[in-house]
mmCIF file with all atom_site columns, C-alpha atoms in Angstrom:
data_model
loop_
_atom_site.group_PDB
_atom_site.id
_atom_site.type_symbol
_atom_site.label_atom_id
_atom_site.label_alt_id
_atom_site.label_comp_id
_atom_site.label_asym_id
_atom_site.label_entity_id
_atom_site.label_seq_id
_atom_site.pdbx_PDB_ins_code
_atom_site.Cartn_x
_atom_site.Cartn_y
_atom_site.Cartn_z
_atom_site.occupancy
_atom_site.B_iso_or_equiv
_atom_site.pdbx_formal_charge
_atom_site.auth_seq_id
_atom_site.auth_comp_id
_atom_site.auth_asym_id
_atom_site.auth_atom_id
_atom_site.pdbx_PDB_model_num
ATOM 1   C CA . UNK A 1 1   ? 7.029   8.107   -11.960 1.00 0.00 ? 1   UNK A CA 1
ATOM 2   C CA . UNK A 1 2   ? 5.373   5.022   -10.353 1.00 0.00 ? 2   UNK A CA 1
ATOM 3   C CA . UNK A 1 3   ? 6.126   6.301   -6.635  1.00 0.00 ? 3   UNK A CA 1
ATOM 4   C CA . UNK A 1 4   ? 9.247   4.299   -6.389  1.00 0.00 ? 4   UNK A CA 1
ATOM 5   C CA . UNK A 1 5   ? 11.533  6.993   -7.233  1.00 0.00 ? 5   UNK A CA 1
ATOM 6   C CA . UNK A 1 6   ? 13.479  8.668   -4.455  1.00 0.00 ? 6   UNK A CA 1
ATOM 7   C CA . UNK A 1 7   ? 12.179  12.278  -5.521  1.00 0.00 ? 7   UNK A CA 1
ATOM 8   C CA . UNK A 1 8   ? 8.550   11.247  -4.756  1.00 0.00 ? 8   UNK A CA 1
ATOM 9   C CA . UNK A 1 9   ? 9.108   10.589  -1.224  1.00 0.00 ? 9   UNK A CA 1
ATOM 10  C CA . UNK A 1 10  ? 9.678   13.313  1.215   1.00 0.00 ? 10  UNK A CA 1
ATOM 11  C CA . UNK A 1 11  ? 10.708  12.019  4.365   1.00 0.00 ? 11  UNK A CA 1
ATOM 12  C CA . UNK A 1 12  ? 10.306  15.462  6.142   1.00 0.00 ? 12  UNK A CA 1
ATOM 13  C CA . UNK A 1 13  ? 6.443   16.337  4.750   1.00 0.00 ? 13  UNK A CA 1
ATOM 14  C CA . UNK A 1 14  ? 6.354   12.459  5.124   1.00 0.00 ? 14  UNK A CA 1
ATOM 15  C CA . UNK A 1 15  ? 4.089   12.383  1.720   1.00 0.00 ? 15  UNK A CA 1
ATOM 16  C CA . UNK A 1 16  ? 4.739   10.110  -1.306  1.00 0.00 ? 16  UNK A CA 1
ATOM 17  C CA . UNK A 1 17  ? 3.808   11.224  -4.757  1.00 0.00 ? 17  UNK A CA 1
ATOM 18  C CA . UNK A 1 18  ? 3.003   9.254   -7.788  1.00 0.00 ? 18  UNK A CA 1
ATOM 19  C CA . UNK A 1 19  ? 0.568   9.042   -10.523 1.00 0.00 ? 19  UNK A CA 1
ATOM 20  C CA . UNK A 1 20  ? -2.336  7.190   -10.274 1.00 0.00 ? 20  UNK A CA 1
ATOM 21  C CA . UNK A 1 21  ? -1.917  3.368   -11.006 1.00 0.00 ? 21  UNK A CA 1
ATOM 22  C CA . UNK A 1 22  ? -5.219  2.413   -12.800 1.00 0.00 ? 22  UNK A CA 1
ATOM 23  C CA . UNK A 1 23  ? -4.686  5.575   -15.523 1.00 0.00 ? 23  UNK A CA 1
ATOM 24  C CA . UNK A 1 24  ? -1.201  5.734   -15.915 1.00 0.00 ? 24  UNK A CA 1
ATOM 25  C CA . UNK A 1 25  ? -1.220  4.978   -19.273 1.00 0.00 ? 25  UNK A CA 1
ATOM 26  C CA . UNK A 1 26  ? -3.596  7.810   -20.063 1.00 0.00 ? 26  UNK A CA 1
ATOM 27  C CA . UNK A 1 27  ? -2.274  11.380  -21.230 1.00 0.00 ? 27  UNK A CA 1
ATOM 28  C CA . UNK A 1 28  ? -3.079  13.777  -18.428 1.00 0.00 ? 28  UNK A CA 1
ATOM 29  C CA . UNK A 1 29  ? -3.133  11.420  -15.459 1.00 0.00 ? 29  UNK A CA 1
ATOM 30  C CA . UNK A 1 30  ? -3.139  13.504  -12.292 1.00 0.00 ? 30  UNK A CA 1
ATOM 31  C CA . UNK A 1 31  ? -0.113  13.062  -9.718  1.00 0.00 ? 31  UNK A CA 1
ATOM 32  C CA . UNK A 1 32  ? -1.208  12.065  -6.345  1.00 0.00 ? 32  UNK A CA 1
ATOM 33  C CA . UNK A 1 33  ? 0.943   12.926  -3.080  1.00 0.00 ? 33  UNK A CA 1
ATOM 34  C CA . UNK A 1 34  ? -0.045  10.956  0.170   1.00 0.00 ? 34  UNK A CA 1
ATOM 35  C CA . UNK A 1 35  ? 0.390   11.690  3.675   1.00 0.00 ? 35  UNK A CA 1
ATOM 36  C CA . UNK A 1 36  ? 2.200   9.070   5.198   1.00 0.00 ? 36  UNK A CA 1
ATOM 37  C CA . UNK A 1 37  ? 1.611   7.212   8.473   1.00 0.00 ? 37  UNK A CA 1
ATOM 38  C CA . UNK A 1 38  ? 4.386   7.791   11.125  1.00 0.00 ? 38  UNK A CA 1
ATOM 39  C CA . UNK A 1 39  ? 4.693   3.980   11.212  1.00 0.00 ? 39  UNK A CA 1
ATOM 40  C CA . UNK A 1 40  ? 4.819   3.309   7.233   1.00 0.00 ? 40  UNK A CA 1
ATOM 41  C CA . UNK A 1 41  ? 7.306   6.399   7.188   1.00 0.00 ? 41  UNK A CA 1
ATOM 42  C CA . UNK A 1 42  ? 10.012  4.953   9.402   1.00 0.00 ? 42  UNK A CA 1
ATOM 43  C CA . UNK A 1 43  ? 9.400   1.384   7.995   1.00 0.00 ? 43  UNK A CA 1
ATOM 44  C CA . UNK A 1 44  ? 9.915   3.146   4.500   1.00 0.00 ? 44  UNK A CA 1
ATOM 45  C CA . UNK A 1 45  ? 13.685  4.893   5.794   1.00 0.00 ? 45  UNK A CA 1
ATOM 46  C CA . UNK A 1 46  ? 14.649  1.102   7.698   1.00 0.00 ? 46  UNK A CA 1
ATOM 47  C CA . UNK A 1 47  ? 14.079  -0.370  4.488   1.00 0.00 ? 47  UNK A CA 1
ATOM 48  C CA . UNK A 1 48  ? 14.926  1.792   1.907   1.00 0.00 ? 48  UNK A CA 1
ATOM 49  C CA . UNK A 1 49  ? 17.530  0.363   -0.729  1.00 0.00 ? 49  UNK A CA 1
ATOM 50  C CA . UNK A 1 50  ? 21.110  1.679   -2.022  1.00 0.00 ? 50  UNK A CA 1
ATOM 51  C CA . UNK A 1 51  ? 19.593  1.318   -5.504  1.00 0.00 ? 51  UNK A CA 1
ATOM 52  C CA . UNK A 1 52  ? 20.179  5.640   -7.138  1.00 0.00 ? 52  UNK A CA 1
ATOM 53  C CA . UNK A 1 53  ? 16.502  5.748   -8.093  1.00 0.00 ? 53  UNK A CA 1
ATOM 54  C CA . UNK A 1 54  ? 14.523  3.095   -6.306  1.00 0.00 ? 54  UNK A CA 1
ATOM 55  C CA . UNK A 1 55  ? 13.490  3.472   -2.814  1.00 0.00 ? 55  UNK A CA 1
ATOM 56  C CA . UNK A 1 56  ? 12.593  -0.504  -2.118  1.00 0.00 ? 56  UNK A CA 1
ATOM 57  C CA . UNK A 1 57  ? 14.163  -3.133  -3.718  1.00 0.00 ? 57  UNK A CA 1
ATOM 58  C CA . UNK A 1 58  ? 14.710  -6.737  -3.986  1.00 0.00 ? 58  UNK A CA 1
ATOM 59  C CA . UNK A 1 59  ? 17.367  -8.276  -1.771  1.00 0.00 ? 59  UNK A CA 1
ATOM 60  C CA . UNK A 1 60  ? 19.630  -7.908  -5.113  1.00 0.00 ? 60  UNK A CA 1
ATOM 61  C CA . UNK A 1 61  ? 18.519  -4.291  -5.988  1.00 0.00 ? 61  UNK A CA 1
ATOM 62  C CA . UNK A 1 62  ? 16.052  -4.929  -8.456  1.00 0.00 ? 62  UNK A CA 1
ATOM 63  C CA . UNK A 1 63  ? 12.579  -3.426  -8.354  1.00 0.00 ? 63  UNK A CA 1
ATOM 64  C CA . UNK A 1 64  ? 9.525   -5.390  -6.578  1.00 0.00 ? 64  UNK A CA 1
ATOM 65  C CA . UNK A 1 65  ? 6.957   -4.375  -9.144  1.00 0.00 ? 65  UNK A CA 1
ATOM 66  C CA . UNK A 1 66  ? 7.202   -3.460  -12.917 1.00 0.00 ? 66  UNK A CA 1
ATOM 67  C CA . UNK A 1 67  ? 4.015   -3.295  -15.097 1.00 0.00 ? 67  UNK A CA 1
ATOM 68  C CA . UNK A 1 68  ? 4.937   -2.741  -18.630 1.00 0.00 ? 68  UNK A CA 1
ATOM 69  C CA . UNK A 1 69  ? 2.324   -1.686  -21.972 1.00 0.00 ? 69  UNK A CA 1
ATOM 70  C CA . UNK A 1 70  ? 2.641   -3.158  -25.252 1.00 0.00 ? 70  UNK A CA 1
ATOM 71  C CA . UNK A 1 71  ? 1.690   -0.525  -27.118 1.00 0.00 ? 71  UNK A CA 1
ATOM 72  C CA . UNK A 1 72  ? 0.952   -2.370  -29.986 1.00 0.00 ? 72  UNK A CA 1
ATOM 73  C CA . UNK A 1 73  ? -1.784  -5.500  -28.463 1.00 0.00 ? 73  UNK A CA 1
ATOM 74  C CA . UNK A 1 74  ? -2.472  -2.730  -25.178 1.00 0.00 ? 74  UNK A CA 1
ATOM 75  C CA . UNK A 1 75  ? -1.740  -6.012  -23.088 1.00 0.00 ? 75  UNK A CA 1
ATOM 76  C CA . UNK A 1 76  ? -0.068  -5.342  -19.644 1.00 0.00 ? 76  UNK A CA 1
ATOM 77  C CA . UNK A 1 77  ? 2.520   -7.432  -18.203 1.00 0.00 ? 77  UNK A CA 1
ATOM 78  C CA . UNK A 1 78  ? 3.494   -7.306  -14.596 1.00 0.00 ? 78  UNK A CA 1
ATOM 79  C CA . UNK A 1 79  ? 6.400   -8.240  -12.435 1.00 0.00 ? 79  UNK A CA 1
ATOM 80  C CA . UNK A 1 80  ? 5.247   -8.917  -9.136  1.00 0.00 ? 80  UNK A CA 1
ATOM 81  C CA . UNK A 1 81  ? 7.696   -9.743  -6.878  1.00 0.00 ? 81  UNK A CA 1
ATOM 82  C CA . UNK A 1 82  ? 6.220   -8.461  -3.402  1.00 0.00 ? 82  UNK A CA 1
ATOM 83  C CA . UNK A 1 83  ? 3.447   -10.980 -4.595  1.00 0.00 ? 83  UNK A CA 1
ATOM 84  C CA . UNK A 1 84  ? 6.057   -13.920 -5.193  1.00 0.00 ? 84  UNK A CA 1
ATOM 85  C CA . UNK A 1 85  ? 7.819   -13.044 -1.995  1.00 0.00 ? 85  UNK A CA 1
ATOM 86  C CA . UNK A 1 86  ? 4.594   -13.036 0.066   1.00 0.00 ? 86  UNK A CA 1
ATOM 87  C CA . UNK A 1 87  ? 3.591   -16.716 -1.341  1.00 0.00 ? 87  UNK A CA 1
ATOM 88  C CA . UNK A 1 88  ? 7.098   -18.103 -0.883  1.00 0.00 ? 88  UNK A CA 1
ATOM 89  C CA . UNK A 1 89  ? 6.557   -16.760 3.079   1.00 0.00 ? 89  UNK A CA 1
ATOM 90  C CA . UNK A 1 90  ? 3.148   -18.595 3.378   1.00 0.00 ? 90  UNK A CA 1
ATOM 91  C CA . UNK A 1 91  ? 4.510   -21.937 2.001   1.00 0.00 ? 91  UNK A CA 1
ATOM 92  C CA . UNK A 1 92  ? 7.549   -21.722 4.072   1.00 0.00 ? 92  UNK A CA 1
ATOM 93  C CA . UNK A 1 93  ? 5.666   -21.174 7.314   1.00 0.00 ? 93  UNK A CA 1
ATOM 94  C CA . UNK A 1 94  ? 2.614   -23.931 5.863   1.00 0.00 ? 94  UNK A CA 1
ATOM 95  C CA . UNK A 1 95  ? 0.247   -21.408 6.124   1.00 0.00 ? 95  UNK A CA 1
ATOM 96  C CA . UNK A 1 96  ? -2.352  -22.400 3.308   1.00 0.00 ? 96  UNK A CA 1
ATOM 97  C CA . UNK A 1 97  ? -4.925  -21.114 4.943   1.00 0.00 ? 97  UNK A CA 1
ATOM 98  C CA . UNK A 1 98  ? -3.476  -17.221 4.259   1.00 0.00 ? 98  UNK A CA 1
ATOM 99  C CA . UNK A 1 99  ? -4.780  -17.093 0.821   1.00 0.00 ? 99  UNK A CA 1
ATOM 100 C CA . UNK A 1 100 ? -3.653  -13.931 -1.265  1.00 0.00 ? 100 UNK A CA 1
ATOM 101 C CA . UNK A 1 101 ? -2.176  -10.597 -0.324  1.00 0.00 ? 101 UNK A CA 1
ATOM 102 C CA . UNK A 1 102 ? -5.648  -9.278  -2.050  1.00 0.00 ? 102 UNK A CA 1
ATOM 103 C CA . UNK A 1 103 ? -7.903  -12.528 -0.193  1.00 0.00 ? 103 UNK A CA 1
ATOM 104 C CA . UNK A 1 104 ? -5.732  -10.805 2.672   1.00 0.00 ? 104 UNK A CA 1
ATOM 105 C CA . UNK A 1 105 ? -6.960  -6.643  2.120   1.00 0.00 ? 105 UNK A CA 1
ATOM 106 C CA . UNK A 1 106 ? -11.067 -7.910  1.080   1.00 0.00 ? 106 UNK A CA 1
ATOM 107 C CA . UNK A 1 107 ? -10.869 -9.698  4.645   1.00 0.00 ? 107 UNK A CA 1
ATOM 108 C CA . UNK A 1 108 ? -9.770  -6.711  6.562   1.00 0.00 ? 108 UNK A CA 1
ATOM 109 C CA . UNK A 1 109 ? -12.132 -4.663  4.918   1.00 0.00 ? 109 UNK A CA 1
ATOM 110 C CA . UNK A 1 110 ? -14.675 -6.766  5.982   1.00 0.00 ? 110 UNK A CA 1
ATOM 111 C CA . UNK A 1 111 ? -13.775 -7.067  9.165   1.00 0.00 ? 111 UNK A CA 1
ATOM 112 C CA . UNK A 1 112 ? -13.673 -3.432  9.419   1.00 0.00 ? 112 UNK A CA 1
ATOM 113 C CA . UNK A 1 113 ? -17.047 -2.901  7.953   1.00 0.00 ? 113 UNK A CA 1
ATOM 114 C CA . UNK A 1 114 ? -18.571 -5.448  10.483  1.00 0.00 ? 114 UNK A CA 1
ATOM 115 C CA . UNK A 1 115 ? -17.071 -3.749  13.412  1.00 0.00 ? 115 UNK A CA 1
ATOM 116 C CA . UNK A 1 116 ? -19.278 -0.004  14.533  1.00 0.00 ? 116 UNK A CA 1
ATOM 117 C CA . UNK A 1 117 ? -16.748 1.409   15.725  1.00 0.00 ? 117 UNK A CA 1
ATOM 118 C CA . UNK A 1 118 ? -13.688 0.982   13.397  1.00 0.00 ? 118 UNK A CA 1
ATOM 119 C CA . UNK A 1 119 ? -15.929 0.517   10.410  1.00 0.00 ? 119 UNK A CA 1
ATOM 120 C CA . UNK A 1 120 ? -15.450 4.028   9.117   1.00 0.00 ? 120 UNK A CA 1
ATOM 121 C CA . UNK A 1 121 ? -11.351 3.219   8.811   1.00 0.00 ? 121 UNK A CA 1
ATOM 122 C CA . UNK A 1 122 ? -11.777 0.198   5.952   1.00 0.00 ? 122 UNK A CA 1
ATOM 123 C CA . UNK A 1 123 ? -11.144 3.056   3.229   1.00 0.00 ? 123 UNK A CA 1
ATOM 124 C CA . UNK A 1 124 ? -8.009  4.060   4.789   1.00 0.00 ? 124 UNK A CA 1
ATOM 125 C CA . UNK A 1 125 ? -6.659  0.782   5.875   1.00 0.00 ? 125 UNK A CA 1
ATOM 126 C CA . UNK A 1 126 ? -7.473  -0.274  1.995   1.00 0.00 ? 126 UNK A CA 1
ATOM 127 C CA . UNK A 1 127 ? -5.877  2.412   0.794   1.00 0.00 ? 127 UNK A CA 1
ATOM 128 C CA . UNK A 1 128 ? -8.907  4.197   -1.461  1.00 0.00 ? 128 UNK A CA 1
ATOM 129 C CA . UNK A 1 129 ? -8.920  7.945   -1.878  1.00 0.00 ? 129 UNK A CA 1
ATOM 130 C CA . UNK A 1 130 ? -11.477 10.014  0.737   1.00 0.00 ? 130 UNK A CA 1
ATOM 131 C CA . UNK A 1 131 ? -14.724 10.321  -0.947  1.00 0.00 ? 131 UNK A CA 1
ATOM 132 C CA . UNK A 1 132 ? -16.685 13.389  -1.013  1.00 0.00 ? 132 UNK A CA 1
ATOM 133 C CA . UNK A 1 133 ? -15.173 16.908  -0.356  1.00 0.00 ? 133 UNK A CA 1
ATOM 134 C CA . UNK A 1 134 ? -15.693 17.240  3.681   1.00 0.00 ? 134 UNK A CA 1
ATOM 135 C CA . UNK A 1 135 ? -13.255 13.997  3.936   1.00 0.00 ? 135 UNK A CA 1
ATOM 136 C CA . UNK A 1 136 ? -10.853 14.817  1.331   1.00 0.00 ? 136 UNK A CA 1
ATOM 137 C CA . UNK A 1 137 ? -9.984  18.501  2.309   1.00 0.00 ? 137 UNK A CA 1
ATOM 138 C CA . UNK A 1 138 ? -11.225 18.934  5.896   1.00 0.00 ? 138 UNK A CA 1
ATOM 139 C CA . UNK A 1 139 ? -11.488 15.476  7.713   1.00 0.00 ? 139 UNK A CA 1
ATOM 140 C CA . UNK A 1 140 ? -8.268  14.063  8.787   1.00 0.00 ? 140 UNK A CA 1
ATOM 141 C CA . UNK A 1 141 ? -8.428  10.627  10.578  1.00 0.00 ? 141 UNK A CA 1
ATOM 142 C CA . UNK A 1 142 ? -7.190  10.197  13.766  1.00 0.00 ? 142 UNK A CA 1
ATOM 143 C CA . UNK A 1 143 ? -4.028  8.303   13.912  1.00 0.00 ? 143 UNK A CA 1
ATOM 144 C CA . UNK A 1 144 ? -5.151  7.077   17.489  1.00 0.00 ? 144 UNK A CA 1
ATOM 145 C CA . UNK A 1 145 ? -8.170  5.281   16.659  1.00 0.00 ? 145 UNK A CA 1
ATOM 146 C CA . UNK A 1 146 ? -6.521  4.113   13.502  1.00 0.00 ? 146 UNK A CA 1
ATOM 147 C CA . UNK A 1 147 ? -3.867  2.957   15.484  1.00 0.00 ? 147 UNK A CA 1
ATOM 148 C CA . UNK A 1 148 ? -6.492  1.031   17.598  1.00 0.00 ? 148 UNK A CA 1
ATOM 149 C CA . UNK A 1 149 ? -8.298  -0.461  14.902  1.00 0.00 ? 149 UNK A CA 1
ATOM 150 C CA . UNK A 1 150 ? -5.299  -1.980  13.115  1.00 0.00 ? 150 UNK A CA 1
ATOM 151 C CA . UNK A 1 151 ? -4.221  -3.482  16.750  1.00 0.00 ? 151 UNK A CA 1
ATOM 152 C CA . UNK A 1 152 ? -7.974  -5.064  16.626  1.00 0.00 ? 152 UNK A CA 1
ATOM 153 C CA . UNK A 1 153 ? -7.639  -6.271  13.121  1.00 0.00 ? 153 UNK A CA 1
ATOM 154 C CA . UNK A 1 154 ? -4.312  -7.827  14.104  1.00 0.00 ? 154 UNK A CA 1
ATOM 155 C CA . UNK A 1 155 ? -6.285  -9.701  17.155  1.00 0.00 ? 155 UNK A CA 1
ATOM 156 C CA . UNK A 1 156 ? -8.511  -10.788 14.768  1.00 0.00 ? 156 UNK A CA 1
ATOM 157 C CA . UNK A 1 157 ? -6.365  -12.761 12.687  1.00 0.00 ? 157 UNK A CA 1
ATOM 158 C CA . UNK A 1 158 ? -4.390  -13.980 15.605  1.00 0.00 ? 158 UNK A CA 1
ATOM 159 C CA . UNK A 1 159 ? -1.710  -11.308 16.451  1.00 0.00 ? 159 UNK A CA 1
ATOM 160 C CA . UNK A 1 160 ? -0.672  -10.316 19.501  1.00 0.00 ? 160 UNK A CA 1
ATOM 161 C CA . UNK A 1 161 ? -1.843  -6.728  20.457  1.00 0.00 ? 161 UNK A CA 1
ATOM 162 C CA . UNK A 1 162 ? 1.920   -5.488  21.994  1.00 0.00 ? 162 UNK A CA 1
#
């Protein structure tokens, strides 16, 4: 269960559940369930793929990312295709200048931490669990300034705010 199966996304709790990427391969690795954005929920239903267990796909039905163990060397092999998709996007359009999807995340962040106001939402735009017990069980973030600071970050690397 990698999160890409259908029966770890509930569209009406709008959570997705999977296992956490980095231990997977561990016994015991606890199963995460995330509260979806509004915005990443709906993009999620547009998109989602006629493939019976995958909920995004290639263009031909095939999933976007596989990462594999060889049990034997404990090597791990990965099938990125979001990755390949995002490059073939950037040469298209001649962007060299866009770097990688992960150059791409690091400069938000940093962005967001130089900014007072929105610096407190780099964690969630990044996508790292709350820290501490106050912002895991009882601090929610508000979706409006959120909202707010991803139209900023978009200004910031030359998007328009509408």
């Amino acid at each position: 269960d990698e999160g890409r199966e259908y029966k770890t996304f509930d569209k009406t709790a709008k959570t997705l559940r999977f296992k956490r990427h980095k231990e997977k391969d561990e016994p015991d690795v606890p199963t995460v369930t995330y509260r979806l954005w509004d915005e990443t929920c709906e993009l999620l239903q547009h998109h989602e793929s006629s493939h019976p267990e995958l909920l995004l796909t290639t263009s031909v039905n095939t999933c976007l990312w596989r990462s594999d163990l060889n049990e034997t060397t404990r090597k791990r092999r990965a099938k990125n295709m979001i990755g390949k998709q995002y490059r073939a996007l950037r040469e298209s359009l001649e962007k060299k200048n866009w770097g990688t999807l992960e150059d791409l995340r690091k400069t938000a962040v940093s962005k967001f931490d130089d900014h007072g106001e929105y610096a407190r939402h780099s964690q969630y735009f990044a996508g790292h669990s709350p820290v501490g017990t106050t912002n895991r069980f009882y601090m929610k973030p508000s979706q409006t300034q959120f909202n707010n600071a991803v139209i900023w970050l978009g200004e910031q690397f030359g998007f328009s705010s509408t």
